[in-house]
Tab-separated table of C-alpha atoms in Angstrom:
chain	number	residue	atom	x	y	z
T	1	MET	CA	-0.886	9.154	78.101
T	2	SER	CA	0.611	8.852	74.531
T	3	ILE	CA	0.946	11.840	72.092
T	4	ASN	CA	-1.784	10.173	70.087
T	5	GLU	CA	-4.218	10.330	72.855
T	6	ILE	CA	-3.015	14.038	73.676
T	7	ILE	CA	-3.817	15.138	70.057
T	8	VAL	CA	-7.353	13.345	70.080
T	9	TYR	CA	-8.052	15.197	73.475
T	10	LEU	CA	-6.808	18.624	72.142
T	11	MET	CA	-9.430	18.109	69.310
T	12	VAL	CA	-11.983	17.278	71.738
T	13	VAL	CA	-11.408	20.669	73.597
T	14	PHE	CA	-11.680	22.571	70.254
T	15	MET	CA	-14.825	20.501	69.472
T	16	ALA	CA	-16.542	21.658	72.803
T	17	LEU	CA	-15.073	25.395	71.957
T	18	GLY	CA	-16.649	25.096	68.363
T	19	ALA	CA	-19.864	23.803	69.718
T	20	ILE	CA	-20.172	26.580	72.310
T	21	ASP	CA	-19.287	29.233	69.606
T	22	ARG	CA	-21.959	28.038	67.379
T	23	ILE	CA	-24.845	28.250	70.411
T	24	ILE	CA	-23.639	32.028	71.019
T	25	GLY	CA	-23.678	33.040	67.426
T	26	ASN	CA	-20.264	32.043	65.883
T	27	ARG	CA	-18.634	35.133	67.406
T	28	PHE	CA	-15.156	33.670	67.074
T	29	GLY	CA	-15.337	31.763	63.961
T	30	LEU	CA	-15.082	28.401	65.708
T	31	GLY	CA	-18.874	27.544	65.339
T	32	GLU	CA	-18.440	27.703	61.654
T	33	LYS	CA	-15.714	25.309	61.582
T	34	PHE	CA	-17.466	23.057	63.968
T	35	GLU	CA	-20.158	22.846	61.356
T	36	GLU	CA	-17.755	22.210	58.589
T	37	GLY	CA	-16.381	19.256	60.222
T	38	ILE	CA	-19.989	17.822	60.653
T	39	LEU	CA	-21.063	18.855	57.105
T	40	ALA	CA	-17.944	16.977	55.680
T	41	MET	CA	-19.821	13.739	56.316
T	42	GLY	CA	-21.541	14.210	52.819
T	43	SER	CA	-18.353	14.628	50.607
T	44	LEU	CA	-16.681	12.088	52.954
T	45	ALA	CA	-19.250	9.369	52.279
T	46	LEU	CA	-19.182	10.065	48.467
T	47	ALA	CA	-15.451	9.662	48.346
T	48	MET	CA	-15.155	6.857	50.756
T	49	VAL	CA	-18.224	4.553	51.418
T	50	GLY	CA	-18.086	2.933	48.029
T	51	ILE	CA	-14.440	1.801	48.034
T	52	ILE	CA	-14.773	0.731	51.687
T	53	CYS	CA	-17.593	-1.393	50.509
T	54	LEU	CA	-15.535	-2.696	47.495
T	55	ALA	CA	-12.346	-3.176	49.503
T	56	PRO	CA	-12.773	-6.904	50.007
T	57	VAL	CA	-13.893	-7.446	46.545
T	58	LEU	CA	-11.092	-5.369	45.000
T	59	ALA	CA	-8.421	-7.363	47.388
T	60	ASN	CA	-9.755	-10.605	45.736
T	61	LEU	CA	-9.470	-9.452	42.433
T	62	LEU	CA	-5.971	-7.940	42.783
T	63	ARG	CA	-4.580	-10.529	45.209
T	64	PRO	CA	-3.397	-13.086	42.642
T	65	VAL	CA	-1.247	-10.357	40.700
T	66	VAL	CA	-0.169	-7.909	43.423
T	67	VAL	CA	0.862	-10.559	45.992
T	68	PRO	CA	3.428	-12.193	43.820
T	69	PHE	CA	5.011	-8.996	42.538
T	70	TYR	CA	5.359	-7.465	45.846
T	71	GLN	CA	6.753	-10.410	47.466
T	72	PHE	CA	9.150	-10.790	44.554
T	73	LEU	CA	10.393	-7.332	45.471
T	74	GLY	CA	10.486	-8.371	49.127
T	75	ALA	CA	7.624	-5.998	50.172
T	76	ASP	CA	4.146	-6.509	51.678
T	77	PRO	CA	1.335	-6.147	48.942
T	78	ALA	CA	-0.426	-3.612	51.346
T	79	MET	CA	1.984	-0.884	49.780
T	80	PHE	CA	0.199	-1.165	46.298
T	81	ALA	CA	-3.156	0.076	48.228
T	82	GLY	CA	-1.377	3.376	49.557
T	83	THR	CA	0.616	3.861	46.321
T	84	ILE	CA	-2.415	4.338	44.167
T	85	LEU	CA	-5.321	5.392	46.771
T	86	ALA	CA	-5.374	7.893	49.370
T	87	ASN	CA	-5.717	6.706	52.956
T	88	ASP	CA	-9.256	8.235	53.292
T	89	MET	CA	-10.219	7.017	49.568
T	90	GLY	CA	-9.907	3.257	50.294
T	91	GLY	CA	-6.140	3.211	50.514
T	92	ALA	CA	-6.214	2.262	54.298
T	93	PRO	CA	-9.187	-0.463	54.205
T	94	LEU	CA	-7.619	-1.976	50.944
T	95	ALA	CA	-4.496	-2.125	52.431
T	96	GLN	CA	-5.655	-3.838	55.525
T	97	GLU	CA	-7.327	-6.635	53.130
T	98	LEU	CA	-4.197	-6.918	51.388
T	99	ALA	CA	-1.554	-7.030	54.077
T	100	LEU	CA	0.335	-10.093	55.242
T	101	THR	CA	0.964	-8.493	58.660
T	102	PRO	CA	-1.036	-5.802	60.648
T	103	GLU	CA	1.835	-3.562	60.648
T	104	ALA	CA	2.350	-3.481	56.946
T	105	GLY	CA	-1.476	-2.726	56.740
T	106	GLN	CA	-0.628	0.513	58.981
T	107	PHE	CA	2.309	1.564	57.035
T	108	GLY	CA	0.825	1.144	53.353
T	109	GLY	CA	-2.672	2.503	54.146
T	110	LEU	CA	-1.838	5.276	56.695
T	111	ILE	CA	1.750	6.492	56.294
T	112	VAL	CA	2.355	5.938	52.346
T	113	GLY	CA	-1.534	6.275	51.679
T	114	SER	CA	-1.437	9.712	53.143
T	115	MET	CA	1.404	10.883	50.807
T	116	LEU	CA	1.829	9.071	47.576
T	117	GLY	CA	-1.910	7.808	46.956
T	118	PRO	CA	-3.514	11.123	47.511
T	119	THR	CA	-1.176	12.507	45.029
T	120	ILE	CA	-2.370	10.307	42.310
T	121	VAL	CA	-6.100	9.909	42.894
T	122	PHE	CA	-6.774	13.612	44.413
T	123	THR	CA	-4.004	16.320	44.183
T	124	ILE	CA	-3.196	15.940	40.289
T	125	PRO	CA	-6.523	15.331	39.097
T	126	VAL	CA	-8.603	17.911	41.289
T	127	GLY	CA	-5.440	20.373	40.790
T	128	LEU	CA	-5.608	20.036	36.812
T	129	GLY	CA	-9.323	20.868	37.249
T	130	ILE	CA	-8.753	23.908	39.212
T	131	ILE	CA	-5.416	25.585	37.860
T	132	GLN	CA	-5.189	27.744	34.700
T	133	ALA	CA	-3.751	25.899	31.720
T	134	GLU	CA	-0.608	28.217	31.670
T	135	ASP	CA	0.117	26.742	35.335
T	136	ARG	CA	0.315	23.319	34.507
T	137	PRO	CA	4.179	23.181	34.125
T	138	CYS	CA	4.374	24.517	37.486
T	139	LEU	CA	2.111	21.684	38.544
T	140	ALA	CA	4.180	19.141	37.008
T	141	THR	CA	7.560	20.684	38.320
T	142	GLY	CA	6.014	20.711	42.031
T	143	VAL	CA	4.662	17.177	41.878
T	144	LEU	CA	8.251	15.973	40.437
T	145	ALA	CA	9.828	17.734	43.556
T	146	GLY	CA	7.205	16.393	46.061
T	147	VAL	CA	7.262	12.836	44.710
T	148	ILE	CA	10.813	12.874	45.340
T	149	THR	CA	10.799	13.123	49.108
T	150	ILE	CA	7.762	10.871	49.640
T	151	PRO	CA	10.146	8.012	50.633
T	152	ILE	CA	11.968	10.225	52.944
T	153	GLY	CA	8.661	11.158	54.859
T	154	SER	CA	7.427	7.460	54.569
T	155	PHE	CA	10.669	6.294	56.275
T	156	VAL	CA	10.400	8.629	59.144
T	157	GLY	CA	6.918	8.158	59.625
T	158	GLY	CA	7.423	4.420	59.654
T	159	LEU	CA	10.076	4.769	62.554
T	160	ILE	CA	8.193	7.045	64.605
T	161	ALA	CA	5.342	4.181	64.420
T	162	GLY	CA	7.939	1.968	65.794
T	163	PHE	CA	8.181	-0.298	62.702
T	164	PRO	CA	11.544	-2.249	62.558
T	165	VAL	CA	14.007	-0.352	60.221
T	166	GLY	CA	14.450	-3.495	58.079
T	167	MET	CA	10.578	-3.746	57.397
T	168	VAL	CA	10.156	0.007	56.466
T	169	VAL	CA	13.217	0.016	54.085
T	170	ARG	CA	11.793	-3.346	52.499
T	171	ASN	CA	8.481	-1.928	52.038
T	172	LEU	CA	9.711	1.250	50.806
T	173	LEU	CA	11.393	-0.414	47.589
T	174	PRO	CA	8.312	-0.340	45.307
T	175	ILE	CA	7.516	3.191	46.587
T	176	VAL	CA	10.708	4.441	45.474
T	177	LEU	CA	10.619	2.636	42.199
T	178	PHE	CA	7.055	3.974	41.546
T	179	ALA	CA	8.025	7.717	42.554
T	180	VAL	CA	11.105	7.553	40.599
T	181	LEU	CA	8.866	6.563	37.358
T	182	ILE	CA	6.426	9.257	38.178
T	183	ALA	CA	9.466	11.621	38.479
T	184	LEU	CA	11.055	10.505	35.085
T	185	GLY	CA	7.454	10.680	33.354
T	186	LEU	CA	6.915	14.354	34.695
T	187	ALA	CA	10.462	15.127	33.501
T	188	PHE	CA	9.998	13.899	30.142
T	189	ILE	CA	6.586	13.315	29.244
T	190	PRO	CA	4.720	16.022	31.328
T	191	ASN	CA	1.584	16.217	29.152
T	192	GLY	CA	1.236	12.538	28.853
T	193	MET	CA	1.480	11.891	32.375
T	194	VAL	CA	-0.897	14.864	33.313
T	195	LYS	CA	-3.595	13.478	31.015
T	196	GLY	CA	-2.836	9.899	32.464
T	197	PHE	CA	-3.591	11.125	35.910
T	198	GLN	CA	-6.704	12.998	34.700
T	199	VAL	CA	-8.358	9.568	33.157
T	200	PHE	CA	-6.922	7.619	36.316
T	201	GLY	CA	-8.849	9.921	38.641
T	202	LYS	CA	-12.008	9.783	36.546
T	203	LEU	CA	-11.647	5.888	36.801
T	204	ILE	CA	-11.418	6.083	40.530
T	205	VAL	CA	-14.594	8.202	40.901
T	206	VAL	CA	-16.437	5.682	38.482
T	207	ILE	CA	-15.330	2.874	40.791
T	208	ILE	CA	-16.214	4.442	43.951
T	209	THR	CA	-19.869	5.690	42.646
T	210	ILE	CA	-20.671	1.996	41.510
T	211	GLY	CA	-19.561	0.546	44.829
T	212	LEU	CA	-21.697	3.167	46.695
T	213	ALA	CA	-24.861	2.794	44.433
T	214	VAL	CA	-24.421	-1.079	44.571
T	215	ALA	CA	-24.133	-1.001	48.181
T	216	ILE	CA	-27.319	1.357	48.634
T	217	ILE	CA	-29.213	-1.210	46.286
T	218	GLN	CA	-27.930	-4.263	48.602
T	219	LYS	CA	-29.013	-2.395	51.610
T	220	LEU	CA	-32.460	-1.231	50.498
T	221	THR	CA	-33.627	-4.605	48.373
T	222	PRO	CA	-33.101	-8.154	48.814
T	223	LEU	CA	-30.672	-8.071	45.665
T	224	THR	CA	-27.107	-9.379	45.625
T	225	LEU	CA	-25.204	-7.515	42.924
T	226	ILE	CA	-21.729	-7.984	43.963
T	227	GLU	CA	-20.797	-11.044	46.073
T	228	GLY	CA	-18.550	-10.361	49.110
T	229	LEU	CA	-19.332	-6.544	49.444
T	230	ASN	CA	-18.586	-5.083	53.045
T	231	PRO	CA	-22.093	-3.647	54.251
T	232	ILE	CA	-22.806	-0.017	54.021
T	233	GLU	CA	-23.056	0.651	57.636
T	234	GLU	CA	-19.158	-0.135	57.900
T	235	GLY	CA	-18.324	2.735	55.502
T	236	ILE	CA	-21.025	4.938	57.039
T	237	SER	CA	-19.605	4.216	60.590
T	238	ILE	CA	-16.152	5.256	59.345
T	239	VAL	CA	-17.410	8.335	57.712
T	240	GLY	CA	-19.206	9.414	61.039
T	241	ASP	CA	-15.898	8.608	63.186
T	242	ILE	CA	-13.885	10.977	60.904
T	243	ALA	CA	-16.712	13.784	60.751
T	244	ILE	CA	-16.852	13.930	64.507
T	245	VAL	CA	-12.966	14.326	64.802
T	246	LEU	CA	-13.084	16.935	61.994
T	247	ALA	CA	-15.680	18.895	64.170
T	248	GLY	CA	-12.532	19.559	66.781
T	249	ALA	CA	-9.837	19.353	63.983
T	250	PHE	CA	-11.337	22.256	61.673
T	251	PRO	CA	-11.590	24.660	64.737
T	252	LEU	CA	-7.962	23.699	65.889
T	253	VAL	CA	-6.409	24.300	62.631
T	254	PHE	CA	-8.184	27.662	62.529
T	255	VAL	CA	-6.894	28.569	65.555
T	256	ILE	CA	-3.135	27.416	64.556
T	257	THR	CA	-3.536	29.232	61.190
T	258	LYS	CA	-4.512	32.549	63.099
T	259	VAL	CA	-1.690	32.199	65.684
T	260	PHE	CA	0.871	31.233	63.213
T	261	GLN	CA	-0.298	33.186	60.323
T	262	LYS	CA	2.587	36.018	60.787
T	263	PRO	CA	5.579	33.648	61.385
T	264	LEU	CA	4.613	31.531	58.423
T	265	MET	CA	4.210	34.590	56.029
T	266	LYS	CA	7.609	35.550	57.150
T	267	LEU	CA	8.885	32.187	56.597
T	268	GLY	CA	7.293	32.520	52.953
T	269	HIS	CA	9.287	35.607	52.403
T	270	LEU	CA	12.442	33.865	53.567
T	271	LEU	CA	11.728	30.997	50.909
T	272	GLY	CA	11.595	33.895	48.197
T	273	MET	CA	7.816	33.556	47.525
T	274	ASN	CA	5.090	36.468	47.592
T	275	ASP	CA	2.387	36.855	50.063
T	276	VAL	CA	-0.331	34.839	48.340
T	277	ALA	CA	2.156	32.043	47.987
T	278	ALA	CA	3.257	31.912	51.689
T	279	ALA	CA	-0.506	31.999	52.687
T	280	GLY	CA	-1.073	28.985	50.187
T	281	LEU	CA	1.382	26.983	52.370
T	282	VAL	CA	-0.668	27.872	55.476
T	283	ALA	CA	-3.906	26.723	53.555
T	284	THR	CA	-2.399	23.452	52.372
T	285	LEU	CA	-1.847	22.169	56.002
T	286	ALA	CA	-5.825	21.751	56.092
T	287	ASN	CA	-6.640	21.361	52.511
T	288	ASN	CA	-4.832	21.933	49.220
T	289	ILE	CA	-7.957	23.139	47.328
T	290	PRO	CA	-7.693	26.737	48.463
T	291	MET	CA	-4.012	26.494	47.553
T	292	PHE	CA	-4.851	25.649	44.167
T	293	GLN	CA	-7.658	28.328	43.929
T	294	MET	CA	-4.889	31.068	44.487
T	295	LEU	CA	-2.031	29.440	42.576
T	296	HIS	CA	-2.706	31.827	39.650
T	297	ASP	CA	-1.686	34.871	41.919
T	298	MET	CA	1.558	33.356	43.119
T	299	ASP	CA	4.943	34.074	41.552
T	300	ARG	CA	6.376	30.982	39.766
T	301	ARG	CA	8.594	29.937	42.455
T	302	GLY	CA	5.789	30.304	45.106
T	303	LYS	CA	3.767	28.038	42.623
T	304	ILE	CA	6.230	25.200	42.532
T	305	ILE	CA	7.130	25.166	46.122
T	306	ASN	CA	3.424	25.040	47.270
T	307	VAL	CA	2.449	22.232	44.874
T	308	ALA	CA	5.865	20.553	45.989
T	309	PHE	CA	4.724	21.062	49.966
T	310	ALA	CA	1.251	19.811	49.124
T	311	VAL	CA	2.325	16.258	47.682
T	312	SER	CA	2.944	15.141	51.104
T	313	ALA	CA	1.753	17.673	53.737
T	314	ALA	CA	-1.941	18.366	52.329
T	315	PHE	CA	-4.648	17.675	54.876
T	316	VAL	CA	-2.150	16.755	57.621
T	317	PHE	CA	-4.239	18.968	59.892
T	318	GLY	CA	-7.423	18.247	57.835
T	319	ASP	CA	-9.177	15.363	56.514
T	320	HIS	CA	-6.039	12.977	57.022
T	321	LEU	CA	-5.940	13.762	60.696
T	322	GLY	CA	-9.604	13.244	61.134
T	323	PHE	CA	-9.445	10.082	59.055
T	324	THR	CA	-6.534	8.712	61.004
T	325	ALA	CA	-8.053	9.552	64.585
T	326	GLY	CA	-11.253	7.667	63.149
T	327	PHE	CA	-9.672	4.752	61.836
T	328	ASP	CA	-6.291	4.079	63.673
T	329	ALA	CA	-5.717	6.694	66.525
T	330	THR	CA	-2.233	4.969	67.155
T	331	MET	CA	-1.131	6.234	63.900
T	332	ILE	CA	-1.893	9.969	64.240
T	333	PHE	CA	1.510	11.034	65.210
T	334	PRO	CA	3.729	9.045	62.692
T	335	MET	CA	1.244	10.161	59.999
T	336	ILE	CA	1.825	13.958	61.135
T	337	VAL	CA	5.741	13.655	61.321
T	338	GLY	CA	5.917	11.765	58.110
T	339	LYS	CA	3.718	14.148	56.148
T	340	LEU	CA	5.416	17.082	57.685
T	341	VAL	CA	8.805	15.616	56.873
T	342	GLY	CA	7.935	14.748	53.407
T	343	GLY	CA	6.530	18.061	52.731
T	344	ILE	CA	9.477	19.953	54.157
T	345	THR	CA	11.976	18.126	52.253
T	346	ALA	CA	9.978	18.613	49.119
T	347	VAL	CA	10.107	22.450	49.654
T	348	ALA	CA	14.057	22.088	50.057
T	349	VAL	CA	14.022	20.376	46.456
T	350	ALA	CA	11.551	22.958	44.910
T	351	MET	CA	13.899	25.846	46.406
T	352	PHE	CA	16.823	23.796	44.468
T	353	LEU	CA	14.845	23.581	41.252
T	354	THR	CA	13.998	27.290	41.452
T	355	ARG	CA	17.204	28.583	42.941
T	356	LYS	CA	17.687	31.096	39.865
T	357	GLU	CA	14.162	32.657	40.517
T	358	ALA	CA	14.429	33.419	44.223
T	359	GLN	CA	15.033	37.056	43.580
T	360	HIS	CA	12.255	37.597	40.983
T	361	GLY	CA	8.717	36.280	40.524
């Protein structure tokens, strides 16, 4: 039995425990998490179905530009998808469509697309919408620290997946270039970069919503508004696959955070952060939104470390675990290891950047 199968079976066990707890009145809190997993279907559908339906159309539009450029760099065009889109927001299906080899599709869509893509399309735009204006410099510094280590996490994730070292290194070249450009932009023109990310995030929402609306129209009427669109059933099926995994993943994360809360809080103190910042690191493992909601109550060092960690590690035991298990279960363990390596090394960079603030908040 592979490590990926063990993780899936573990989530099945916790799904069953969550279902039982729901039946007996949510005595242990697992029933509520079971419900959250199933109810995630709605928000997942809004974020994913439109782009899944549009994936072949977008691939055809992008191919003439993306393929020659990436081939010039010696990389597979699948890397483009994971660079600008999260795995669960169209990065994985678009990477599959653009990929010249199946392995590159997996690497670009499920490894790179679990770190760089979510940062561009979700973490930065959503974080900006939640945090207070005075915390924006901390967000920019944290993202800078996190982006620097994405190539490290991607490299390790690729090796764990069993991809040849040469193939991984070749395909990391555009990722490194893109990460360097983002880091330079955040270092020298943070306000302009922040505004750019906000605009890009809104543009993605527009594209996703158009794709979903057109797919619904084409399903319910004989009209064909966009030729070559994937049927809406394909997107809904993927969303359903993810939700049934999350029905077990959320109870599992709930137990993990309960069991490891004290050691993780101690780790936070060792890193020179306050209690709120330490709690933020724990929350990020499932979802980075709660972390952003508590960001204002953290000390400055804790803010930067939390954002840096979230760049790669956010959702590792939440949506990204559910998505990967539903989309391609063979990539579960490589995704987890890659994201955690990226997140932990980002914390090290953030600690270096804030070393003068270790003793005071």
